[in-house]
Coordinates of C-alpha atoms in Angstrom, one line a residue:
G16 CA -47.4 62.0 90.6
F17 CA -48.5 62.7 94.1
A18 CA -47.4 66.0 95.7
L19 CA -48.4 67.2 99.2
F20 CA -48.4 70.9 100.1
S21 CA -49.3 72.6 103.3
R22 CA -53.1 72.1 103.2
V23 CA -53.7 70.9 99.7
V24 CA -53.2 67.4 98.3
K25 CA -52.8 66.9 94.6
F26 CA -52.8 63.4 93.3
R27 CA -53.6 61.5 90.2
R28 CA -55.9 58.7 91.0
T29 CA -55.5 55.4 89.3
G30 CA -58.1 52.8 88.4
E31 CA -61.0 55.1 89.0
S32 CA -64.0 54.0 87.0
A33 CA -66.6 56.7 87.6
R34 CA -64.9 59.8 86.4
S35 CA -66.3 62.6 84.2
E36 CA -64.6 63.5 80.9
D37 CA -63.3 66.8 82.1
D38 CA -61.6 65.2 85.0
T39 CA -59.9 62.6 82.7
A40 CA -58.7 65.5 80.6
S41 CA -57.1 67.3 83.6
G42 CA -56.0 64.2 85.3
E43 CA -55.3 66.0 88.5
H44 CA -57.7 67.2 91.1
E45 CA -57.3 69.1 94.3
V46 CA -58.7 67.8 97.5
Q47 CA -58.8 70.1 100.5
I48 CA -57.7 68.5 103.7
E49 CA -58.0 70.2 107.0
G50 CA -55.9 69.2 109.9
V51 CA -52.8 68.4 107.8
R52 CA -50.0 70.6 109.1
M53 CA -46.9 72.1 107.5
G54 CA -43.7 70.1 107.7
L55 CA -45.0 67.0 105.7
E56 CA -42.6 66.3 102.8
A57 CA -43.9 65.8 99.3
V58 CA -44.4 62.1 98.7
E59 CA -43.6 60.4 95.4
L60 CA -45.8 57.5 94.5
D61 CA -45.5 55.0 91.7
D62 CA -48.4 54.7 89.4
G63 CA -49.5 51.5 90.9
A64 CA -48.9 52.4 94.5
A65 CA -51.8 52.8 96.9
V66 CA -52.6 56.3 98.3
P67 CA -51.6 56.5 102.0
K68 CA -54.3 55.2 104.2
E69 CA -55.0 58.6 106.0
F70 CA -56.0 60.2 102.7
A71 CA -57.8 57.3 101.1
N72 CA -61.5 57.2 101.7
P73 CA -63.1 53.9 100.7
T74 CA -66.1 55.8 99.2
D75 CA -64.0 58.6 97.7
D76 CA -65.3 58.1 94.2
T77 CA -68.8 58.9 95.3
F78 CA -70.4 62.0 96.7
M79 CA -73.8 63.2 97.8
V80 CA -75.7 66.4 96.9
E81 CA -74.9 67.7 100.5
D82 CA -71.2 67.2 99.8
A83 CA -71.4 69.1 96.5
V84 CA -73.3 72.0 98.1
E85 CA -70.8 72.2 100.8
A86 CA -67.8 72.0 98.4
I87 CA -69.3 74.6 96.0
G88 CA -70.0 76.9 99.0
F89 CA -71.9 80.2 99.1
G90 CA -71.5 82.5 96.1
K91 CA -73.1 84.4 93.3
F92 CA -75.8 81.7 92.7
Q93 CA -76.9 81.8 96.4
W94 CA -77.1 85.6 96.3
K95 CA -79.4 85.5 93.3
L96 CA -81.4 82.8 95.0
S97 CA -81.7 84.8 98.2
V98 CA -83.1 87.8 96.3
L99 CA -85.6 85.6 94.4
T100 CA -86.8 83.8 97.6
G101 CA -86.8 87.3 99.3
L102 CA -89.2 88.5 96.6
A103 CA -91.7 85.7 97.5
W104 CA -91.4 86.6 101.2
M105 CA -91.9 90.3 100.4
A106 CA -95.1 89.5 98.5
D107 CA -96.2 87.3 101.3
A108 CA -95.6 90.1 103.9
M109 CA -97.5 92.6 101.6
E110 CA -100.5 90.4 101.4
M111 CA -100.5 90.2 105.2
M112 CA -100.0 93.9 105.8
I113 CA -102.7 94.8 103.4
L114 CA -105.3 93.4 105.8
S115 CA -104.7 96.1 108.4
I116 CA -105.1 98.8 105.8
L117 CA -108.1 97.2 104.1
A118 CA -110.1 96.6 107.3
P119 CA -110.9 100.2 108.2
Q120 CA -111.5 101.0 104.6
L121 CA -114.1 98.3 103.9
H122 CA -115.6 98.8 107.4
C123 CA -116.5 102.3 106.2
E124 CA -117.3 101.7 102.6
W125 CA -119.5 98.7 102.9
R126 CA -120.8 99.4 106.5
L127 CA -119.5 96.1 107.8
P128 CA -119.9 95.1 111.5
S129 CA -116.6 94.4 113.3
W130 CA -117.0 90.6 113.3
Q131 CA -117.2 90.7 109.4
V132 CA -114.1 92.9 109.3
A133 CA -112.3 90.4 111.6
L134 CA -113.5 87.5 109.4
L135 CA -111.8 89.1 106.4
T136 CA -108.4 88.6 108.1
S137 CA -109.1 85.2 109.5
V138 CA -110.2 83.7 106.2
V139 CA -106.7 84.3 104.8
F140 CA -105.2 82.3 107.6
V141 CA -107.8 79.6 107.2
G142 CA -106.7 79.4 103.5
M143 CA -103.1 79.2 104.6
M144 CA -103.7 76.5 107.1
S145 CA -105.8 74.3 104.8
S146 CA -103.2 74.4 102.0
S147 CA -99.8 74.2 103.6
T148 CA -99.7 70.4 103.8
L149 CA -101.0 70.2 100.2
W150 CA -98.2 72.4 98.9
G151 CA -95.7 70.4 100.8
N152 CA -97.1 67.2 99.1
I153 CA -97.0 68.8 95.7
S154 CA -93.3 69.8 96.3
D155 CA -92.5 66.3 97.3
Q156 CA -94.4 64.7 94.4
Y157 CA -93.7 67.0 91.4
G158 CA -90.7 68.9 92.5
R159 CA -89.9 72.0 94.7
K160 CA -89.9 74.3 91.7
T161 CA -93.3 73.1 90.4
G162 CA -94.9 73.6 93.7
L163 CA -93.5 77.1 94.0
K164 CA -94.5 78.1 90.5
I165 CA -98.1 76.9 90.9
S166 CA -98.6 78.6 94.3
V167 CA -97.1 81.9 93.0
L168 CA -99.3 82.0 89.9
W169 CA -102.4 81.0 92.0
T170 CA -101.7 83.8 94.5
L171 CA -101.1 86.3 91.8
Y172 CA -104.3 85.4 89.9
Y173 CA -106.6 85.6 93.0
G174 CA -104.8 88.6 94.4
I175 CA -105.5 90.7 91.3
L176 CA -109.0 89.2 91.0
S177 CA -110.0 90.2 94.6
A178 CA -109.5 93.9 93.5
F179 CA -112.6 93.5 91.4
A180 CA -114.8 92.0 94.1
P181 CA -118.3 93.6 93.9
V182 CA -119.6 92.7 97.3
Y183 CA -118.4 91.4 100.7
S184 CA -119.0 87.7 100.2
W185 CA -116.9 87.8 97.0
I186 CA -113.9 89.5 98.6
L187 CA -114.2 87.0 101.5
V188 CA -114.0 84.0 99.1
L189 CA -111.2 85.6 97.0
R190 CA -109.1 86.5 100.0
G191 CA -109.5 83.0 101.3
L192 CA -108.2 81.7 97.9
V193 CA -105.2 84.2 98.1
G194 CA -104.5 82.7 101.6
F195 CA -104.6 79.2 100.0
G196 CA -101.9 80.2 97.6
I197 CA -99.8 82.1 100.2
G198 CA -99.5 78.8 102.1
G199 CA -97.1 77.5 99.4
V200 CA -95.2 80.7 98.5
P201 CA -92.7 80.9 101.3
Q202 CA -91.6 77.2 100.7
V203 CA -88.1 77.6 102.1
T204 CA -87.3 74.0 101.2
L205 CA -85.9 74.8 97.7
Y206 CA -83.9 77.7 99.2
A207 CA -82.5 75.7 102.1
E208 CA -81.5 72.8 99.9
F209 CA -79.0 75.0 98.0
L210 CA -77.4 76.5 101.1
P211 CA -74.2 75.3 102.7
M212 CA -74.5 74.7 106.4
K213 CA -72.4 77.6 107.5
A214 CA -74.6 80.1 105.7
R215 CA -78.0 78.7 106.8
A216 CA -78.8 80.7 110.0
K217 CA -77.6 84.0 108.5
C218 CA -79.7 83.4 105.3
I219 CA -82.8 82.7 107.3
L220 CA -82.4 86.1 108.9
L221 CA -81.6 87.7 105.5
I222 CA -85.0 86.4 104.2
E223 CA -86.6 88.0 107.3
V224 CA -85.2 91.4 106.1
F225 CA -87.2 90.9 102.9
W226 CA -90.3 90.4 105.0
A227 CA -89.7 93.7 106.7
I228 CA -89.1 95.4 103.3
G229 CA -92.4 94.0 102.2
T230 CA -94.4 95.4 105.1
V231 CA -92.8 98.8 104.8
F232 CA -93.3 98.8 101.0
E233 CA -97.0 98.0 101.5
V234 CA -97.6 100.9 103.8
A235 CA -95.6 103.3 101.6
L236 CA -97.7 102.1 98.7
A237 CA -100.9 102.8 100.7
V238 CA -99.8 106.3 101.5
F239 CA -99.7 107.1 97.8
V240 CA -102.4 104.9 96.4
M241 CA -105.2 105.0 98.9
P242 CA -106.1 108.7 98.9
S243 CA -106.2 109.1 95.1
L244 CA -106.9 105.6 93.6
G245 CA -108.5 103.6 96.4
W246 CA -108.2 100.1 97.8
R247 CA -108.8 98.3 94.5
W248 CA -105.7 99.7 93.0
L249 CA -103.8 99.0 96.1
L250 CA -104.7 95.3 95.8
I251 CA -103.6 95.2 92.1
L252 CA -100.3 97.0 92.7
S253 CA -99.5 94.8 95.7
A254 CA -99.3 91.9 93.3
V255 CA -96.3 93.4 91.5
P256 CA -93.5 91.5 93.5
L257 CA -95.4 88.2 92.8
L258 CA -95.5 89.1 89.1
L259 CA -91.7 89.8 89.2
F260 CA -91.2 86.5 91.0
A261 CA -93.4 84.6 88.5
V262 CA -91.3 85.9 85.6
L263 CA -87.9 85.3 87.3
C264 CA -89.1 81.8 88.5
F265 CA -88.0 80.3 85.2
W266 CA -84.4 81.0 86.1
L267 CA -84.7 78.8 89.2
P268 CA -83.2 75.3 88.9
E269 CA -85.0 72.3 90.4
S270 CA -83.6 71.2 93.7
A271 CA -80.7 68.8 93.0
R272 CA -81.6 66.8 96.1
Y273 CA -85.1 66.3 94.8
D274 CA -83.8 65.2 91.4
V275 CA -81.5 62.6 92.9
L276 CA -84.3 61.2 95.0
S277 CA -86.6 60.9 92.0
G278 CA -83.8 59.1 90.1
N279 CA -82.8 61.9 87.8
Q280 CA -79.0 61.9 88.4
E281 CA -78.0 63.7 85.1
K282 CA -80.3 66.6 85.8
A283 CA -79.0 66.9 89.4
I284 CA -75.4 66.9 88.1
A285 CA -76.2 69.5 85.5
T286 CA -77.7 71.7 88.2
L287 CA -74.7 71.3 90.5
K288 CA -72.3 72.1 87.6
R289 CA -74.3 75.2 86.7
I290 CA -74.0 76.4 90.4
A291 CA -70.3 75.5 90.5
T292 CA -69.7 77.5 87.3
E293 CA -71.6 80.5 88.6
N294 CA -69.8 80.5 91.9
G295 CA -66.4 79.8 90.2
A296 CA -65.8 76.7 92.4
P297 CA -64.7 73.2 91.5
M298 CA -67.2 70.3 91.5
P299 CA -66.4 67.2 93.6
L300 CA -65.0 64.2 91.8
G301 CA -66.7 60.9 91.2
K302 CA -70.3 59.6 91.0
L303 CA -73.3 61.3 92.5
I304 CA -75.2 58.9 94.9
I305 CA -78.4 59.2 97.0
S306 CA -77.7 60.0 100.6
R307 CA -78.6 57.4 103.1
Q308 CA -82.3 57.6 103.5
E309 CA -83.7 57.8 107.0
D310 CA -87.4 57.2 107.7
R311 CA -89.4 60.3 107.2
G312 CA -90.3 62.0 110.5
K313 CA -93.5 60.8 112.0
M314 CA -95.7 62.8 114.4
R315 CA -94.8 60.5 117.3
D316 CA -91.1 61.4 116.8
L317 CA -91.9 64.9 118.1
F318 CA -93.2 63.4 121.3
T319 CA -90.3 61.0 122.2
P320 CA -89.2 61.7 125.8
H321 CA -86.2 63.7 124.5
F322 CA -88.4 66.1 122.5
R323 CA -91.8 66.1 124.2
W324 CA -91.3 69.2 126.3
T325 CA -89.5 71.1 123.5
T326 CA -92.3 70.4 121.0
L327 CA -95.1 71.5 123.4
L328 CA -93.3 74.6 124.5
L329 CA -92.4 75.6 120.9
W330 CA -96.0 75.2 119.8
F331 CA -97.1 77.6 122.5
I332 CA -94.2 80.0 121.6
W333 CA -95.1 80.0 117.9
F334 CA -98.8 80.4 118.7
S335 CA -98.0 83.5 120.9
N336 CA -95.7 84.9 118.4
A337 CA -98.2 85.0 115.6
F338 CA -101.1 85.9 117.9
S339 CA -99.2 88.9 119.2
Y340 CA -97.5 90.0 116.0
Y341 CA -100.6 90.1 113.8
G342 CA -102.7 91.4 116.8
L343 CA -100.3 94.3 117.1
V344 CA -100.5 95.0 113.3
L345 CA -104.3 95.1 113.4
L346 CA -104.4 97.0 116.7
T347 CA -102.1 99.7 115.4
T348 CA -104.6 101.0 112.8
E349 CA -107.4 100.9 115.5
L350 CA -105.3 102.8 118.1
F351 CA -104.1 105.4 115.6
Q352 CA -107.7 106.2 114.5
A353 CA -108.6 106.8 118.1
G354 CA -105.6 108.9 119.1
D355 CA -104.9 107.0 122.3
V356 CA -106.3 104.2 124.5
C357 CA -108.3 106.5 126.8
S358 CA -110.2 108.2 123.9
I359 CA -111.2 104.7 122.6
S360 CA -112.8 103.9 126.0
S361 CA -114.6 107.2 126.2
R362 CA -115.5 107.4 122.6
K363 CA -117.1 104.0 122.7
K364 CA -119.6 105.2 125.2
A365 CA -120.5 108.3 123.2
V366 CA -120.7 106.4 119.9
E367 CA -123.0 103.7 121.3
A368 CA -125.9 106.2 121.3
K369 CA -125.3 107.4 117.7
C370 CA -124.7 104.3 115.6
S371 CA -123.1 100.9 116.1
L372 CA -121.5 101.1 112.6
A373 CA -119.8 104.5 113.0
C374 CA -116.4 104.5 111.3
E375 CA -113.4 106.6 110.4
Y376 CA -111.2 106.4 107.3
L377 CA -107.4 106.3 107.9
S378 CA -106.0 109.8 107.6
E379 CA -102.7 110.7 106.1
E380 CA -101.2 111.1 109.7
D381 CA -102.4 107.6 110.4
Y382 CA -100.6 106.3 107.4
M383 CA -97.4 108.1 108.3
D384 CA -97.5 106.7 111.9
L385 CA -98.2 103.3 110.5
L386 CA -95.1 103.6 108.3
W387 CA -93.0 104.5 111.4
T388 CA -94.2 101.5 113.4
T389 CA -93.6 99.2 110.4
L390 CA -90.1 100.5 110.0
S391 CA -89.4 99.0 113.5
E392 CA -89.0 95.5 111.8
F393 CA -85.5 96.5 110.7
P394 CA -84.1 97.3 114.2
G395 CA -85.9 94.1 115.2
V396 CA -83.8 92.1 112.8
L397 CA -80.6 93.8 113.7
V398 CA -81.2 93.5 117.5
T399 CA -81.9 89.8 117.1
L400 CA -78.8 89.3 114.9
W401 CA -76.7 91.0 117.5
I402 CA -78.0 89.3 120.6
I403 CA -78.9 85.8 119.4
D404 CA -75.3 84.5 119.5
R405 CA -74.4 86.5 122.6
L406 CA -77.4 85.6 124.8
G407 CA -78.4 82.4 123.1
R408 CA -81.6 81.5 121.4
K409 CA -83.8 80.9 124.5
K410 CA -82.9 84.1 126.3
T411 CA -83.4 86.1 123.1
M412 CA -86.9 84.8 122.7
A413 CA -87.7 85.4 126.4
L414 CA -86.3 88.9 126.3
C415 CA -88.4 89.8 123.1
F416 CA -91.6 88.5 124.7
A417 CA -91.0 90.3 128.0
I418 CA -90.3 93.6 126.3
F419 CA -93.5 93.3 124.1
S420 CA -95.5 92.4 127.2
F421 CA -94.2 95.5 129.1
C422 CA -94.9 97.8 126.2
S423 CA -98.5 96.6 125.9
L424 CA -99.0 97.2 129.6
L425 CA -97.6 100.8 129.2
L426 CA -100.4 101.5 126.7
F427 CA -102.8 101.3 129.7
I428 CA -101.5 104.8 130.7
C429 CA -103.1 107.6 128.8
V430 CA -100.2 108.5 126.6
G431 CA -100.2 111.1 123.7
R432 CA -99.9 110.2 120.1
N433 CA -96.1 110.4 119.9
V434 CA -95.5 108.1 122.9
L435 CA -98.1 105.7 121.5
T436 CA -96.2 105.5 118.3
L437 CA -92.9 105.0 120.1
L438 CA -94.4 102.2 122.3
L439 CA -95.9 100.5 119.3
F440 CA -92.5 100.8 117.5
I441 CA -90.6 99.1 120.3
A442 CA -93.3 96.4 120.8
R443 CA -93.3 95.6 117.1
A444 CA -89.5 95.5 116.8
F445 CA -89.2 93.0 119.6
I446 CA -92.1 90.8 118.7
S447 CA -90.8 90.5 115.1
G448 CA -87.3 89.8 116.6
G449 CA -88.9 87.0 118.7
F450 CA -90.3 85.5 115.5
Q451 CA -86.9 85.5 113.9
A452 CA -85.3 83.9 117.0
A453 CA -87.9 81.1 116.8
Y454 CA -87.2 80.6 113.1
V455 CA -83.5 80.1 113.9
Y456 CA -84.0 77.9 117.0
T457 CA -86.6 75.5 115.7
P458 CA -84.7 74.0 112.7
E459 CA -81.6 73.7 115.0
V460 CA -83.3 71.8 117.8
Y461 CA -84.7 68.9 115.6
P462 CA -82.7 66.4 113.7
T463 CA -83.0 66.1 109.9
A464 CA -85.6 63.4 109.8
T465 CA -88.1 65.4 111.9
R466 CA -86.9 69.0 111.1
A467 CA -89.5 69.7 108.3
L468 CA -92.2 68.2 110.4
G469 CA -91.2 70.1 113.5
L470 CA -91.1 73.4 111.7
G471 CA -94.3 72.6 109.9
T472 CA -96.3 71.8 113.1
C473 CA -94.9 75.0 114.7
S474 CA -96.0 77.0 111.7
G475 CA -99.4 75.4 111.9
M476 CA -99.7 76.6 115.5
A477 CA -98.7 80.1 114.5
R478 CA -101.5 80.1 111.9
V479 CA -104.0 79.1 114.7
G480 CA -102.8 82.2 116.6
A481 CA -103.1 84.4 113.6
L482 CA -106.6 83.1 113.0
I483 CA -107.9 83.9 116.4
T484 CA -106.2 87.3 116.8
P485 CA -108.5 89.5 114.6
F486 CA -111.4 88.6 116.9
I487 CA -109.4 89.9 119.9
A488 CA -107.8 93.0 118.1
Q489 CA -111.0 94.1 116.3
V490 CA -114.0 92.6 118.0
M491 CA -113.1 92.4 121.7
L492 CA -111.6 95.9 121.3
E493 CA -115.1 97.3 120.9
S494 CA -116.2 96.0 124.3
S495 CA -112.9 96.7 126.3
V496 CA -109.5 98.1 125.2
Y497 CA -107.9 97.2 128.6
L498 CA -109.0 93.6 128.4
T499 CA -107.7 93.3 124.8
L500 CA -104.3 94.7 125.9
A501 CA -104.2 92.5 129.0
V502 CA -104.8 89.4 126.8
Y503 CA -101.8 90.2 124.6
S504 CA -99.6 91.1 127.5
G505 CA -100.5 88.0 129.5
C506 CA -100.0 85.7 126.5
C507 CA -96.5 87.1 125.9
L508 CA -95.5 86.8 129.6
L509 CA -96.4 83.1 129.5
A510 CA -94.5 82.8 126.2
A511 CA -91.4 84.4 127.9
L512 CA -91.6 81.8 130.6
A513 CA -92.0 79.0 128.1
S514 CA -88.8 80.2 126.3
C515 CA -86.9 80.0 129.6
F516 CA -88.2 76.4 130.3
L517 CA -87.1 75.0 126.9
P518 CA -84.8 72.1 127.8
I519 CA -82.2 72.5 124.9
E520 CA -80.1 75.6 124.0
T521 CA -78.8 75.4 120.5
K522 CA -76.4 78.3 120.5
G523 CA -73.1 77.2 119.0
R524 CA -74.2 73.9 117.5
G525 CA -74.9 73.3 113.9
L526 CA -78.0 71.7 112.4
Q527 CA -78.4 68.2 113.8
E528 CA -78.0 65.9 110.8
S529 CA -79.3 62.7 112.2
S530 CA -80.0 60.6 115.2
H531 CA -77.1 58.4 113.9
R532 CA -73.8 59.2 115.5
E533 CA -71.7 58.4 112.5
W534 CA -73.8 60.5 110.1
G535 CA -71.9 63.6 111.3
Q536 CA -68.6 62.1 110.3
E537 CA -69.9 61.5 106.8
M538 CA -71.1 65.1 106.5
V539 CA -67.8 66.5 107.7
G540 CA -66.5 66.2 104.2
R541 CA -64.4 63.8 102.2
G542 CA -60.7 63.4 102.8
M543 CA -61.0 63.8 106.6
H544 CA -61.6 60.2 107.4
G545 CA -59.0 58.9 109.7
A546 CA -57.0 62.1 109.5
G547 CA -57.2 62.3 113.3
V548 CA -60.0 64.8 113.1
T549 CA -62.8 64.3 115.6
R550 CA -66.0 66.4 115.9
S551 CA -67.7 67.4 119.1
N552 CA -71.2 66.8 117.7
S553 CA -72.9 65.4 114.7
G554 CA -73.9 67.9 112.0
S555 CA -71.8 70.9 111.1
Q556 CA -70.2 73.5 113.4
E557 CA -71.7 76.9 112.8

């Protein structure tokens, strides 16, 4: 029989070939239909009669992975996945944060000149840059899960091994190999492919919260470990989240989208059923098919007249973001050791006469202040969450850069320790907020075919910024504090302007599914074809 209620249609379908056993058993299935209003009577259909045209979708007995993910929705499975992906990001953040704690320590212990200290940070980013395309290829060839597992175990192994480095050259090579592994750890592909569209932007910001937890956890760990056990133990203990992740990794399913593309339909269906069961949601009916394949994004697609400006400006924005963020992280320890900017300038003149390798260990007060400035990442996330939908993406990025720039300029004034901590707190909150805004904006601005490529190239530019920054924050600082601060401030002012000049604002529009107009209609969901529902743009509405 065929009965129609307010917003739910129940009908038995006849002559359907591709139907799973459970569906045959139940015989009936619910299909959600939006846009169907009250006041429609129940319709009786004979067994042979055709379903009314507005409900019949010619391809109704097939569905794609995207449809299944949308139908199953966000639930218990995605929460678990978020925590697991969060662990990987947390570990990543800790490996980054360790650099600013390790630098002054090794500078003293091994009597390293400042360029060697800076090189210790840069080598991690060189490793990350050289490996990110490789991990992407492994994920495409052998599966998202395989790529993630190998990179996690790699990072874990070399992370622990670097704690046993006997001399500088050893730790340099081992930290480079850690960087090589980190390049593959925050592979968000697996995570994103299990997220329904509505939840995507919020989840990206949720992952950023884990980044903030990681940085805070690392400093808190240093407070306890460094004075008593030393830096080698800090390196070993910092690998704990990675170890946890490596153990829990076996719970992770392979991406259903990847399985379908590699011709493994049964495995994909099993994965989707498992998620549906865990979320307590129904599976779509019918046969799983491969989505229409578009050509993979090519480099020239980023430079079509429509995207040329956007791409160039975004590259500069990402470069400035990483350059300033990591620069501030490294500068913080340098500034705390000195007390304030003025004493760095005067101290340099006095020290020059004594010894070019003079150094100071971080004191407990330094660690506590470092902890305070690191905690600023949380307000950074909250402020961004609050303003990104009110002001829009572009203005949010511009505001974050401008405030960072202003705070760096205020450091020129000889301020006391407390004001210094406050300024660094505000600057770090906003520069990490700017990073998050860029993370939300970039995937929204590019269509599916070029999205991964667009995000990948932006991320590459960010690594270039991170690679250069130690030589400014640690080496240039020795010759002039004011010049160093001016470089960061100026760079962020230009980035604020670049944000304002971005041609496209993505506030209020979903992920662009494709350059094809009709693709959006396909993604809207089954059962809405011809039901008089039109969409304002392709892709989903956030």
